[in-house]
Tab-separated table of C-alpha atoms and ligand atoms in Angstrom:
chain	number	residue	atom	x	y	z
A	252	UNK	CA	16.638	64.727	15.286
A	253	UNK	CA	16.685	62.967	12.140
A	254	UNK	CA	15.312	59.667	14.054
A	255	UNK	CA	11.639	60.106	11.267
A	256	UNK	CA	10.326	57.376	14.961
A	257	UNK	CA	10.247	60.350	17.339
A	258	UNK	CA	7.783	62.744	16.350
A	259	UNK	CA	5.812	60.158	15.102
A	260	UNK	CA	5.573	57.401	17.494
A	261	UNK	CA	6.354	58.783	20.723
A	262	UNK	CA	3.115	60.140	21.842
A	263	UNK	CA	0.777	56.935	20.472
A	264	UNK	CA	3.181	54.870	22.541
A	265	UNK	CA	2.541	56.202	25.190
A	266	UNK	CA	-1.330	56.351	25.024
A	267	UNK	CA	-0.861	52.695	23.778
A	268	UNK	CA	-1.817	53.088	20.548
A	269	UNK	CA	1.529	51.879	17.946
A	270	UNK	CA	0.520	48.279	16.814
A	271	UNK	CA	2.879	45.872	18.077
A	272	UNK	CA	4.371	46.191	14.755
A	273	UNK	CA	5.266	49.548	15.636
A	274	UNK	CA	6.100	48.783	18.949
A	275	UNK	CA	8.913	46.497	18.570
A	276	UNK	CA	10.152	49.240	15.932
A	277	UNK	CA	10.218	52.408	18.254
A	278	UNK	CA	11.607	50.326	20.783
A	279	UNK	CA	14.023	49.376	18.462
A	280	UNK	CA	14.959	52.963	18.202
A	281	UNK	CA	15.048	53.556	21.505
A	282	UNK	CA	17.893	51.830	21.664
A	283	UNK	CA	20.176	53.808	19.362
A	284	UNK	CA	18.315	57.367	19.155
A	285	UNK	CA	19.427	59.732	22.474
A	286	UNK	CA	16.460	62.074	21.658
A	287	UNK	CA	13.824	59.377	21.223
A	288	UNK	CA	14.531	58.112	24.893
A	289	UNK	CA	14.598	62.111	26.134
A	290	UNK	CA	10.649	62.756	25.034
A	291	UNK	CA	9.551	59.279	25.851
A	292	UNK	CA	10.614	60.371	29.554
A	293	UNK	CA	9.424	63.400	28.985
A	294	UNK	CA	6.232	62.345	28.265
A	295	UNK	CA	5.249	59.881	30.507
A	296	UNK	CA	6.461	62.522	33.430
A	297	UNK	CA	4.346	64.679	31.830
A	298	UNK	CA	1.044	62.414	31.569
A	299	UNK	CA	2.076	61.353	35.042
A	300	UNK	CA	2.178	64.301	36.358
A	301	UNK	CA	-1.434	64.282	35.111
A	302	UNK	CA	-2.854	61.376	36.225
A	303	UNK	CA	-1.703	62.478	39.787
A	304	UNK	CA	-4.451	64.851	39.334
A	305	UNK	CA	-6.753	63.957	42.817
A	306	UNK	CA	-10.569	63.237	40.735
A	307	UNK	CA	-12.898	65.213	42.865
A	308	UNK	CA	-16.070	62.366	42.864
A	309	UNK	CA	-19.667	63.832	42.041
A	310	UNK	CA	-20.581	66.474	44.942
A	311	UNK	CA	-23.531	64.332	47.125
A	312	UNK	CA	-25.491	67.572	46.117
A	313	UNK	CA	-25.898	66.457	42.276
A	314	UNK	CA	-26.318	63.186	43.049
A	315	UNK	CA	-29.299	64.359	44.664
A	316	UNK	CA	-30.172	66.825	42.599
A	317	UNK	CA	-30.361	64.084	39.508
A	318	UNK	CA	-31.617	61.629	41.981
A	319	UNK	CA	-34.651	63.746	42.849
A	320	UNK	CA	-35.305	64.726	38.996
A	321	UNK	CA	-35.340	60.710	38.342
A	322	UNK	CA	-37.634	59.871	41.108
A	323	UNK	CA	-40.154	62.836	39.212
A	324	UNK	CA	-40.154	60.793	35.903
A	325	UNK	CA	-39.897	57.342	37.485
A	326	UNK	CA	-41.168	57.090	40.632
A	327	UNK	CA	-39.777	55.483	43.324
A	328	UNK	CA	-36.193	53.041	42.646
A	329	UNK	CA	-36.570	49.660	42.705
A	330	UNK	CA	-36.589	47.095	45.511
A	331	UNK	CA	-32.969	46.818	46.341
A	332	UNK	CA	-32.445	50.068	46.825
A	333	UNK	CA	-29.216	51.117	48.421
A	334	UNK	CA	-29.077	53.129	52.357
A	335	UNK	CA	-26.843	56.059	49.853
A	336	UNK	CA	-29.753	56.468	47.375
A	337	UNK	CA	-32.593	56.409	50.110
A	338	UNK	CA	-30.509	59.668	52.211
A	339	UNK	CA	-30.096	60.784	48.384
A	340	UNK	CA	-33.497	60.717	47.960
A	341	UNK	CA	-34.364	62.517	50.935
A	342	UNK	CA	-32.771	65.160	50.117
A	343	UNK	CA	-33.990	65.169	47.460
A	344	UNK	CA	-37.456	65.681	48.443
A	345	UNK	CA	-36.384	68.241	51.361
A	346	UNK	CA	-34.547	70.780	48.664
A	347	UNK	CA	-37.451	70.200	46.850
A	348	UNK	CA	-39.729	71.674	49.624
A	349	UNK	CA	-37.154	73.911	50.754
A	350	UNK	CA	-38.043	75.445	46.823
A	351	UNK	CA	-35.733	77.510	46.265
A	352	UNK	CA	-35.533	76.855	42.617
A	353	UNK	CA	-32.690	74.693	41.773
A	354	UNK	CA	-32.994	73.540	38.152
A	355	UNK	CA	-31.842	76.773	35.845
A	356	UNK	CA	-28.345	77.138	36.745
A	357	UNK	CA	-28.940	80.434	38.571
A	358	UNK	CA	-25.430	81.551	39.960
A	359	UNK	CA	-26.933	84.323	42.161
A	360	UNK	CA	-28.689	83.640	45.510
A	361	UNK	CA	-26.004	81.979	47.040
A	362	UNK	CA	-27.259	81.926	50.153
A	363	UNK	CA	-29.805	79.511	49.301
A	364	UNK	CA	-27.203	77.702	47.500
A	365	UNK	CA	-25.256	77.974	50.705
A	366	UNK	CA	-28.230	76.477	52.535
A	367	UNK	CA	-29.066	73.692	50.380
A	368	UNK	CA	-25.690	72.433	50.152
A	369	UNK	CA	-25.925	72.221	54.127
A	370	UNK	CA	-28.552	70.667	54.358
A	371	UNK	CA	-27.910	67.921	51.697
A	372	UNK	CA	-24.436	67.788	53.963
A	373	UNK	CA	-26.469	67.642	57.501
A	374	UNK	CA	-28.726	64.594	55.416
A	375	UNK	CA	-25.580	63.005	55.193
A	376	UNK	CA	-24.349	63.220	58.610
A	377	UNK	CA	-28.299	62.074	59.999
A	378	UNK	CA	-28.398	59.275	58.170
A	379	UNK	CA	-25.461	57.496	56.740
A	380	UNK	CA	-23.947	54.812	59.010
A	381	UNK	CA	-20.790	56.581	59.031
A	382	UNK	CA	-21.854	59.882	59.279
A	383	UNK	CA	-18.018	61.160	60.072
A	384	UNK	CA	-14.480	60.278	58.283
A	385	UNK	CA	-12.729	61.136	61.762
A	386	UNK	CA	-14.718	59.149	64.604
A	387	UNK	CA	-13.602	60.757	68.382
A	388	UNK	CA	-15.228	62.567	70.610
A	389	UNK	CA	-11.874	63.770	71.802
A	390	UNK	CA	-10.651	67.223	70.325
A	391	UNK	CA	-7.254	66.984	69.981
A	392	UNK	CA	-7.682	63.268	67.655
A	393	UNK	CA	-10.614	65.108	65.520
A	394	UNK	CA	-8.485	68.811	65.121
A	395	UNK	CA	-5.229	66.904	63.931
A	396	UNK	CA	-6.559	65.024	61.599
A	397	UNK	CA	-7.773	68.061	59.316
A	398	UNK	CA	-4.128	69.149	58.584
A	399	UNK	CA	-3.003	68.917	55.237
A	400	UNK	CA	-7.258	68.185	54.600
A	401	UNK	CA	-8.452	72.119	54.026
A	402	UNK	CA	-6.498	74.843	54.020
A	403	UNK	CA	-7.784	76.144	57.730
A	404	UNK	CA	-7.395	74.703	61.156
A	405	UNK	CA	-11.368	74.738	62.416
A	406	UNK	CA	-12.034	75.121	65.900
A	407	UNK	CA	-12.761	71.786	67.252
A	408	UNK	CA	-14.238	72.313	71.210
A	409	UNK	CA	-15.718	69.105	73.332
A	410	UNK	CA	-19.244	70.045	74.744
A	411	UNK	CA	-19.807	66.789	76.418
A	412	UNK	CA	-20.549	68.433	79.689
A	413	UNK	CA	-22.994	71.100	78.318
A	414	UNK	CA	-24.831	67.649	76.629
A	415	UNK	CA	-22.946	67.836	73.212
A	416	UNK	CA	-20.560	65.026	73.234
A	417	UNK	CA	-18.053	65.327	69.818
A	418	UNK	CA	-19.072	62.731	67.114
A	419	UNK	CA	-15.943	63.402	65.126
A	420	UNK	CA	-15.059	65.645	62.020
A	421	UNK	CA	-15.734	65.221	57.797
A	422	UNK	CA	-14.960	67.191	55.224
A	423	UNK	CA	-17.707	68.962	52.854
A	424	UNK	CA	-17.342	70.816	50.105
A	425	UNK	CA	-20.188	74.455	49.785
A	426	UNK	CA	-19.727	76.287	47.303
A	427	UNK	CA	-16.912	75.416	45.149
A	428	UNK	CA	-14.728	75.244	48.332
A	429	UNK	CA	-13.774	72.755	50.893
A	430	UNK	CA	-14.644	73.413	54.470
A	431	UNK	CA	-14.586	71.094	58.018
A	432	UNK	CA	-17.739	69.914	59.234
A	433	UNK	CA	-17.355	69.153	62.704
A	434	UNK	CA	-20.636	66.596	64.196
A	435	UNK	CA	-21.871	66.831	67.601
A	436	UNK	CA	-24.927	64.832	68.823
A	437	UNK	CA	-27.484	65.904	71.194
A	438	UNK	CA	-29.668	62.619	72.972
A	439	UNK	CA	-31.032	61.380	69.730
A	440	UNK	CA	-30.279	63.865	67.403
A	441	UNK	CA	-27.172	64.597	64.664
A	442	UNK	CA	-25.869	68.278	64.582
A	443	UNK	CA	-23.309	69.085	61.731
A	444	UNK	CA	-20.865	72.731	62.318
A	445	UNK	CA	-19.388	74.067	58.931
A	446	UNK	CA	-16.676	76.146	60.217
A	447	UNK	CA	-14.429	78.562	57.297
A	448	UNK	CA	-12.493	81.160	58.228
A	449	UNK	CA	-14.481	84.723	58.682
A	450	UNK	CA	-13.583	87.602	55.980
A	451	UNK	CA	-15.032	90.049	58.233
A	452	UNK	CA	-14.427	91.062	62.465
A	453	UNK	CA	-16.357	90.685	64.348
A	454	UNK	CA	-18.437	88.445	66.124
A	455	UNK	CA	-22.326	88.249	65.991
A	456	UNK	CA	-25.512	86.050	67.565
A	457	UNK	CA	-26.784	83.696	66.130
A	458	UNK	CA	-29.389	83.828	63.779
A	459	UNK	CA	-31.799	80.809	64.154
A	460	UNK	CA	-34.294	79.882	61.515
A	461	UNK	CA	-36.388	77.062	60.981
A	462	UNK	CA	-37.026	75.358	57.724
A	463	UNK	CA	-38.881	72.485	56.924
A	464	UNK	CA	-38.764	70.755	60.390
A	465	UNK	CA	-34.973	71.849	60.702
A	466	UNK	CA	-32.787	74.335	62.627
A	467	UNK	CA	-30.227	76.363	60.887
A	468	UNK	CA	-28.161	78.843	62.649
A	469	UNK	CA	-26.009	81.359	61.494
A	470	UNK	CA	-23.323	82.889	63.337
A	471	UNK	CA	-19.422	84.443	63.547
A	472	UNK	CA	-17.898	84.276	66.143
A	473	UNK	CA	-13.460	84.110	66.682
A	474	UNK	CA	-12.943	84.311	63.691
A	475	UNK	CA	-14.798	81.634	61.840
A	476	UNK	CA	-18.076	81.636	60.309
A	477	UNK	CA	-20.420	79.259	61.242
A	478	UNK	CA	-23.007	77.636	60.299
A	479	UNK	CA	-25.167	74.939	62.523
A	480	UNK	CA	-27.868	72.338	60.862
A	481	UNK	CA	-29.987	69.852	62.830
A	482	UNK	CA	-33.489	68.504	63.431
A	483	UNK	CA	-33.448	69.938	66.770
A	484	UNK	CA	-35.951	72.131	68.728
A	485	UNK	CA	-34.432	76.135	67.918
A	486	UNK	CA	-33.740	76.507	71.576
A	487	UNK	CA	-31.858	73.903	71.705
A	488	UNK	CA	-29.859	74.722	68.448
A	489	UNK	CA	-29.936	78.259	70.873
A	490	UNK	CA	-28.231	76.418	73.358
A	491	UNK	CA	-25.460	74.999	71.263
A	492	UNK	CA	-24.713	77.723	69.722
A	493	UNK	CA	-24.192	79.134	73.152
A	494	UNK	CA	-22.287	76.434	74.254
A	495	UNK	CA	-19.626	76.617	71.569
A	496	UNK	CA	-19.055	80.468	72.097
A	497	UNK	CA	-18.470	80.029	75.691
A	498	UNK	CA	-16.001	77.011	74.905
A	499	UNK	CA	-14.283	79.050	72.145
A	500	UNK	CA	-13.737	82.201	74.877
A	501	UNK	CA	-12.539	80.285	77.423
A	502	UNK	CA	-10.008	77.895	75.085
A	503	UNK	CA	-11.403	75.054	76.124
B	229	UNK	CA	-27.667	62.901	16.831
B	230	UNK	CA	-29.763	65.588	17.532
B	231	UNK	CA	-28.196	66.062	21.494
B	232	UNK	CA	-27.148	69.355	20.616
B	233	UNK	CA	-30.901	70.755	20.823
B	234	UNK	CA	-33.331	71.330	23.355
B	235	UNK	CA	-36.190	69.918	21.656
B	236	UNK	CA	-38.604	67.190	22.838
B	237	UNK	CA	-37.552	63.812	21.770
B	238	UNK	CA	-38.480	63.487	18.432
B	239	UNK	CA	-41.208	60.915	19.269
B	240	UNK	CA	-42.522	62.564	21.996
B	241	UNK	CA	-41.859	59.748	24.856
B	242	UNK	CA	-41.403	60.763	28.206
B	243	UNK	CA	-39.130	57.355	29.493
B	244	UNK	CA	-41.282	54.734	31.390
B	245	UNK	CA	-40.393	53.277	34.268
B	246	UNK	CA	-38.059	50.928	33.148
B	247	UNK	CA	-36.128	53.082	31.187
B	248	UNK	CA	-35.262	54.650	33.970
B	249	UNK	CA	-33.917	51.825	35.779
B	250	UNK	CA	-32.352	50.723	33.282
B	251	UNK	CA	-30.349	54.179	32.493
B	252	UNK	CA	-29.499	54.032	37.250
B	253	UNK	CA	-27.714	50.436	36.447
B	254	UNK	CA	-26.192	52.136	33.110
B	255	UNK	CA	-25.302	55.437	33.031
B	256	UNK	CA	-25.562	56.475	36.579
B	257	UNK	CA	-22.577	54.857	37.722
B	258	UNK	CA	-20.233	57.539	35.249
B	259	UNK	CA	-21.920	60.852	37.249
B	260	UNK	CA	-18.011	60.778	39.004
B	261	UNK	CA	-16.978	60.758	35.356
B	262	UNK	CA	-19.013	62.755	33.859
B	263	UNK	CA	-18.595	65.452	36.804
B	264	UNK	CA	-14.850	64.862	36.170
B	265	UNK	CA	-14.602	66.162	32.517
B	266	UNK	CA	-17.538	68.735	33.400
B	267	UNK	CA	-15.023	70.721	35.628
B	268	UNK	CA	-12.512	70.538	33.598
B	269	UNK	CA	-14.823	72.062	30.920
B	270	UNK	CA	-16.610	74.529	33.327
B	271	UNK	CA	-13.273	74.997	35.265
B	272	UNK	CA	-15.304	75.988	37.909
B	273	UNK	CA	-17.083	73.592	40.243
B	274	UNK	CA	-20.410	75.165	40.911
B	275	UNK	CA	-20.665	75.609	37.038
B	276	UNK	CA	-19.780	71.751	36.557
B	277	UNK	CA	-22.435	70.556	38.599
B	278	UNK	CA	-25.093	72.275	36.664
B	279	UNK	CA	-23.611	71.158	33.398
B	280	UNK	CA	-23.449	67.613	34.887
B	281	UNK	CA	-26.623	67.187	35.784
B	282	UNK	CA	-28.251	69.217	32.464
B	283	UNK	CA	-26.202	66.223	31.108
B	284	UNK	CA	-27.743	63.437	32.789
B	285	UNK	CA	-31.458	64.869	32.235
B	286	UNK	CA	-30.134	64.885	28.320
B	287	UNK	CA	-28.906	61.418	28.533
B	288	UNK	CA	-32.135	59.681	29.886
B	289	UNK	CA	-33.627	61.920	27.396
B	290	UNK	CA	-32.174	59.977	24.767
B	291	UNK	CA	-31.449	56.999	26.176
B	292	UNK	CA	-33.780	55.504	23.821
B	293	UNK	CA	-31.464	55.885	20.920
B	294	UNK	CA	-28.491	54.543	23.300
B	295	UNK	CA	-27.404	51.288	21.162
B	296	UNK	CA	-25.757	49.317	23.563
B	297	UNK	CA	-22.277	51.289	22.716
B	298	UNK	CA	-19.757	52.138	25.753
B	299	UNK	CA	-21.609	54.083	28.194
B	300	UNK	CA	-19.409	55.912	29.348
B	301	UNK	CA	-18.253	58.110	25.773
B	302	UNK	CA	-21.550	57.761	25.233
B	303	UNK	CA	-22.227	60.138	28.521
B	304	UNK	CA	-18.827	62.314	28.292
B	305	UNK	CA	-20.331	63.476	24.550
B	306	UNK	CA	-23.389	64.135	25.434
B	307	UNK	CA	-21.469	66.451	28.264
B	308	UNK	CA	-19.627	67.921	25.603
B	309	UNK	CA	-22.075	68.541	23.686
B	310	UNK	CA	-23.895	69.974	26.648
B	311	UNK	CA	-21.422	72.112	27.494
B	312	UNK	CA	-21.225	73.921	23.958
B	313	UNK	CA	-24.996	74.990	24.522
B	314	UNK	CA	-24.002	76.288	28.462
B	315	UNK	CA	-21.078	78.236	27.353
B	316	UNK	CA	-22.409	80.978	26.176
B	317	UNK	CA	-24.803	81.536	29.507
B	318	UNK	CA	-21.215	81.114	31.761
B	319	UNK	CA	-19.242	83.477	29.418
B	320	UNK	CA	-19.707	86.439	31.128
B	321	UNK	CA	-18.917	84.840	34.475
B	322	UNK	CA	-16.341	83.672	34.100
B	323	UNK	CA	-13.989	83.281	36.424
B	324	UNK	CA	-10.298	83.382	37.109
B	325	UNK	CA	-8.548	80.259	37.304
B	326	UNK	CA	-7.765	80.537	41.089
B	327	UNK	CA	-10.517	78.399	42.065
B	328	UNK	CA	-9.050	75.320	39.982
B	329	UNK	CA	-6.139	75.759	42.107
B	330	UNK	CA	-6.692	76.577	45.191
B	331	UNK	CA	-9.065	73.518	44.421
B	332	UNK	CA	-6.690	70.890	43.508
B	333	UNK	CA	-4.423	73.149	45.905
B	334	UNK	CA	-6.977	71.910	48.890
B	335	UNK	CA	-7.203	67.879	47.961
B	336	UNK	CA	-7.181	65.226	50.891
B	337	UNK	CA	-4.249	64.349	50.520
B	338	UNK	CA	-1.957	63.687	53.275
B	339	UNK	CA	0.524	61.375	52.385
B	340	UNK	CA	2.011	64.058	50.453
B	341	UNK	CA	4.103	66.404	50.450
B	342	UNK	CA	3.503	70.507	50.852
B	343	UNK	CA	5.730	70.188	47.550
B	344	UNK	CA	4.087	67.685	45.721
B	345	UNK	CA	0.455	69.519	46.271
B	346	UNK	CA	2.502	72.786	45.217
B	347	UNK	CA	3.931	70.941	41.904
B	348	UNK	CA	0.021	69.697	41.236
B	349	UNK	CA	-1.385	73.179	41.772
B	350	UNK	CA	0.665	73.765	38.977
B	351	UNK	CA	-0.036	71.569	36.876
B	352	UNK	CA	-3.950	71.804	37.557
B	353	UNK	CA	-3.356	75.647	36.793
B	354	UNK	CA	-1.903	74.650	33.658
B	355	UNK	CA	-3.993	72.236	32.514
B	356	UNK	CA	-6.745	74.834	32.970
B	357	UNK	CA	-4.655	77.847	31.150
B	358	UNK	CA	-5.251	75.872	28.260
B	359	UNK	CA	-6.989	76.760	25.293
B	360	UNK	CA	-10.521	74.697	25.489
B	361	UNK	CA	-9.839	72.926	22.160
B	362	UNK	CA	-6.738	71.435	23.223
B	363	UNK	CA	-7.895	70.984	26.734
B	364	UNK	CA	-10.401	69.007	26.742
B	365	UNK	CA	-8.729	66.466	24.350
B	366	UNK	CA	-5.627	66.226	26.697
B	367	UNK	CA	-8.203	65.655	29.607
B	368	UNK	CA	-10.091	62.870	28.012
B	369	UNK	CA	-6.840	60.755	27.136
B	370	UNK	CA	-5.337	61.430	30.522
B	371	UNK	CA	-8.240	62.228	33.299
B	372	UNK	CA	-10.201	60.200	31.704
B	373	UNK	CA	-8.726	57.225	30.136
B	374	UNK	CA	-10.163	57.014	26.983
B	375	UNK	CA	-8.596	55.468	23.670
B	376	UNK	CA	-7.769	57.810	20.438
B	377	UNK	CA	-10.987	55.835	18.806
B	378	UNK	CA	-12.982	56.847	21.922
B	379	UNK	CA	-11.441	60.656	22.205
B	380	UNK	CA	-12.862	61.289	18.423
B	381	UNK	CA	-16.275	59.874	19.296
B	382	UNK	CA	-16.433	62.214	21.973
B	383	UNK	CA	-15.448	65.584	19.837
B	384	UNK	CA	-16.390	63.888	16.739
B	385	UNK	CA	-12.939	64.305	14.788
B	386	UNK	CA	-11.024	62.742	12.585
B	387	UNK	CA	-8.556	59.941	14.607
B	388	UNK	CA	-5.381	62.148	12.739
B	389	UNK	CA	-7.628	65.129	14.182
B	390	UNK	CA	-6.973	63.755	17.949
B	391	UNK	CA	-3.625	63.243	17.399
B	392	UNK	CA	-2.948	66.374	15.882
B	393	UNK	CA	-4.377	68.053	18.514
B	394	UNK	CA	-2.876	65.838	21.116
B	395	UNK	CA	0.151	66.683	20.040
B	396	UNK	CA	-0.204	70.686	20.704
B	397	UNK	CA	-2.162	70.335	23.461
B	398	UNK	CA	1.410	68.283	24.872
B	399	UNK	CA	3.676	70.909	23.317
B	400	UNK	CA	1.182	73.681	24.956
B	401	UNK	CA	0.986	72.230	28.079
B	402	UNK	CA	5.085	72.031	28.494
B	403	UNK	CA	5.520	75.547	27.856
B	404	UNK	CA	3.281	76.783	30.400
B	405	UNK	CA	4.918	74.533	32.563
B	406	UNK	CA	8.437	75.247	32.350
B	407	UNK	CA	6.645	78.822	32.501
B	408	UNK	CA	5.641	77.921	35.829
B	409	UNK	CA	7.698	75.601	37.214
B	410	UNK	CA	11.478	75.635	38.214
B	411	UNK	CA	13.102	73.141	35.549
B	412	UNK	CA	15.821	71.814	37.768
B	413	UNK	CA	13.632	71.593	41.297
B	414	UNK	CA	10.865	69.558	39.717
B	415	UNK	CA	12.424	67.205	38.003
B	416	UNK	CA	11.138	68.268	34.418
B	417	UNK	CA	13.941	68.707	32.931
B	418	UNK	CA	13.214	66.708	30.466
B	419	UNK	CA	9.350	68.319	29.314
C	267	LIG	ZN1	14.474	59.359	17.239
């Protein structure tokens, strides 16, 4: 406890802020002072714990919103715009078109925010070169992929026979929560289905709306909230929902 | 520095195309970092997005004042100042810390054991529970990996104050963690 080195130097040593000379002095103290060694060990443990926290990258939608602002100020980005920037720009313009008043940090109107987030997520699915994190038409591959990545097991069904082959799955963030997204295909179109456990019981029939050329469907079935986005015609979106519900009920 | 105000640029200039292009190259790559810092300041993913967006726009507005120093601490300073201005708006809606815990718990890390996930959740909750003044300094050091000098710049404090706050932050975090984690089971007996 009488060692002045413990108090004064442990943090700075761990932080790499000691001069070469002070480091030498501290390391010499380590050899003879138990307190110093213990403090150093504790400081390193804590640093390791903090640095082990997962870092969430900026969400796609945030990028899209910023991209929209930059384009509003400066017009189109320069020649070699990357693929990522291109979809971000499209998401941005679509959000403008949807016109739900993003700016201003309004936390109310959750429904609007949710739809926007899902449209942004869909655009990534629709336009990215690799639209899924796990690419497989086999539901026995896709379903286990989510284990340990989100805190529920999403229902995964193969609807190839009904004309909607499964492409795979990915993670997204909606309203700050990590959710499962399943990606299906219909001819040339992709469909993104976001699924999470329902807080309310009972099934509802799909409510299908069209926004800016996108069909949005929301319904609840077998304990899950379902949100589907695609550039399909509304009737086809209806067929998808029906096919999915049937598959869920028959357990296929 | 004038970052605290929403007033238009002193010289009334709108950033031109070239400025925006430079901004894309110099500042935009640090968006992840700005968002990460915003997450720990706001402790809410939705507020963090608003904060990060507002900060980037302010950074663009003041980019003409950027003198070629390190871009990341410069941007983080703007995030911090923007948060000072925004926090009152969110104070009324400040949520429980549960969200932070759940966020971290849900991280995509299949390699990690359930126990490690559980421990990380506690660490995140303990960090989130720290008073803002010591939380921000710890986040800048351990998560953003800034030097004392860079932190002093972001928080506009003397280096000595950075060091004393950091020491206080670590003490408080250790106490918080001891309360949350069993000492022996988690190898944290030294904290
Ligand atoms: Zn000592």
